[in-house]
Coordinates of C-alpha atoms in Angstrom, one line a residue:
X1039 CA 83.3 58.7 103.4
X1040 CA 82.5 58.8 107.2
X1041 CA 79.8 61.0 108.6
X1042 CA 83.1 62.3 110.2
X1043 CA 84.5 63.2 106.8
X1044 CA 81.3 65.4 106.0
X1045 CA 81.2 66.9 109.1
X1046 CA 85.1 67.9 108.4
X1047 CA 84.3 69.2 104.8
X1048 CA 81.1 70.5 105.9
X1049 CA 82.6 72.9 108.8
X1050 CA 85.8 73.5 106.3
X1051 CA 83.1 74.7 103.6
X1052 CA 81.5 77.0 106.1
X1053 CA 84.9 78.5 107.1
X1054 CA 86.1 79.4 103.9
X1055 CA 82.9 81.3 102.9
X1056 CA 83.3 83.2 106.2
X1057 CA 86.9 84.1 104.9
X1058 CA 85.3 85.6 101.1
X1059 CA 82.8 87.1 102.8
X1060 CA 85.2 88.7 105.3
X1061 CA 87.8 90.0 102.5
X1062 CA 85.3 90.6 100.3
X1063 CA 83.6 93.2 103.1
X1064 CA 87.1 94.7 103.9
X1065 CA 88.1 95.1 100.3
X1066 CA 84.8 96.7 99.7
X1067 CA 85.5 99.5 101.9
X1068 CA 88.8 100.3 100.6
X1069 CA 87.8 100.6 97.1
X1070 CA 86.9 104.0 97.3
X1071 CA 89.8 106.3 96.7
X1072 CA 90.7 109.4 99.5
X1073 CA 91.4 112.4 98.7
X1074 CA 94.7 114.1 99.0
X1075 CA 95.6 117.1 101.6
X1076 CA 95.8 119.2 98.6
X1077 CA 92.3 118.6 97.0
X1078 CA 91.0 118.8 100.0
X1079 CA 92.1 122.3 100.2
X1080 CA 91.1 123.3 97.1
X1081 CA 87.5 122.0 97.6
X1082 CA 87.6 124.3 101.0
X1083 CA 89.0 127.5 98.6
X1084 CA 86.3 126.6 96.0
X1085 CA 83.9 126.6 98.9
X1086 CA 84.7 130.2 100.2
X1087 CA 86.2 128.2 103.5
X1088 CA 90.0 128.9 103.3
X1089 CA 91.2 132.2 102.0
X1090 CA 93.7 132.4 98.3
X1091 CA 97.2 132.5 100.9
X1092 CA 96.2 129.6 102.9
X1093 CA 95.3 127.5 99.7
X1094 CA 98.7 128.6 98.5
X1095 CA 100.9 128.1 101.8
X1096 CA 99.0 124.5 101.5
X1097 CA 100.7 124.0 98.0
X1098 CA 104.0 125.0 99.1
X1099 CA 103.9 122.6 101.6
X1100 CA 102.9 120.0 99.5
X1101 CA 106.1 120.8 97.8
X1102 CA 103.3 121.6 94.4

C-alpha cells in the first residue's frame, strides 16, 4: 500500500470514530425518558402547586 492508501484509511478511520462518538452523544441524551402532561400534573398536586379541580380538568383532557 501507498502512503496514499494510509493516508485514505487513516482520515476514513478518523471519520467514522467522529460518527460513534457523535451518535453515541445524541443517543445518550435521549435515553432518559420524559414525563407525560399528566404526571407532571400530579407531581404539581402532590406538591400543593395545582389545586384537586385543576389536576382533575388535566385528566379529562387527557381523555384519563
Amino acid at each position: 500500500m501507498t502512503v496514499e492508501g494510509y493516508i485514505r484509511l487513516g482520515l476514513a478511520l478518523v471519520v467514522l470514530v467522529m460518527i460513534v462518538i457523535i451518535l453515541y452523544r445524541f443517543n445518550a441524551g435521549k435515553s432518559t425518558r420524559r414525563k407525560s402532561s399528566l404526571e407532571i400534573m400530579q407531581e404539581r398536586y402532590e406538591k400543593g402547586e395545582i389545586t384537586k379541580e385543576e389536576y382533575e380538568e388535566a385528566r379529562k383532557r387527557q381523555g384519563k
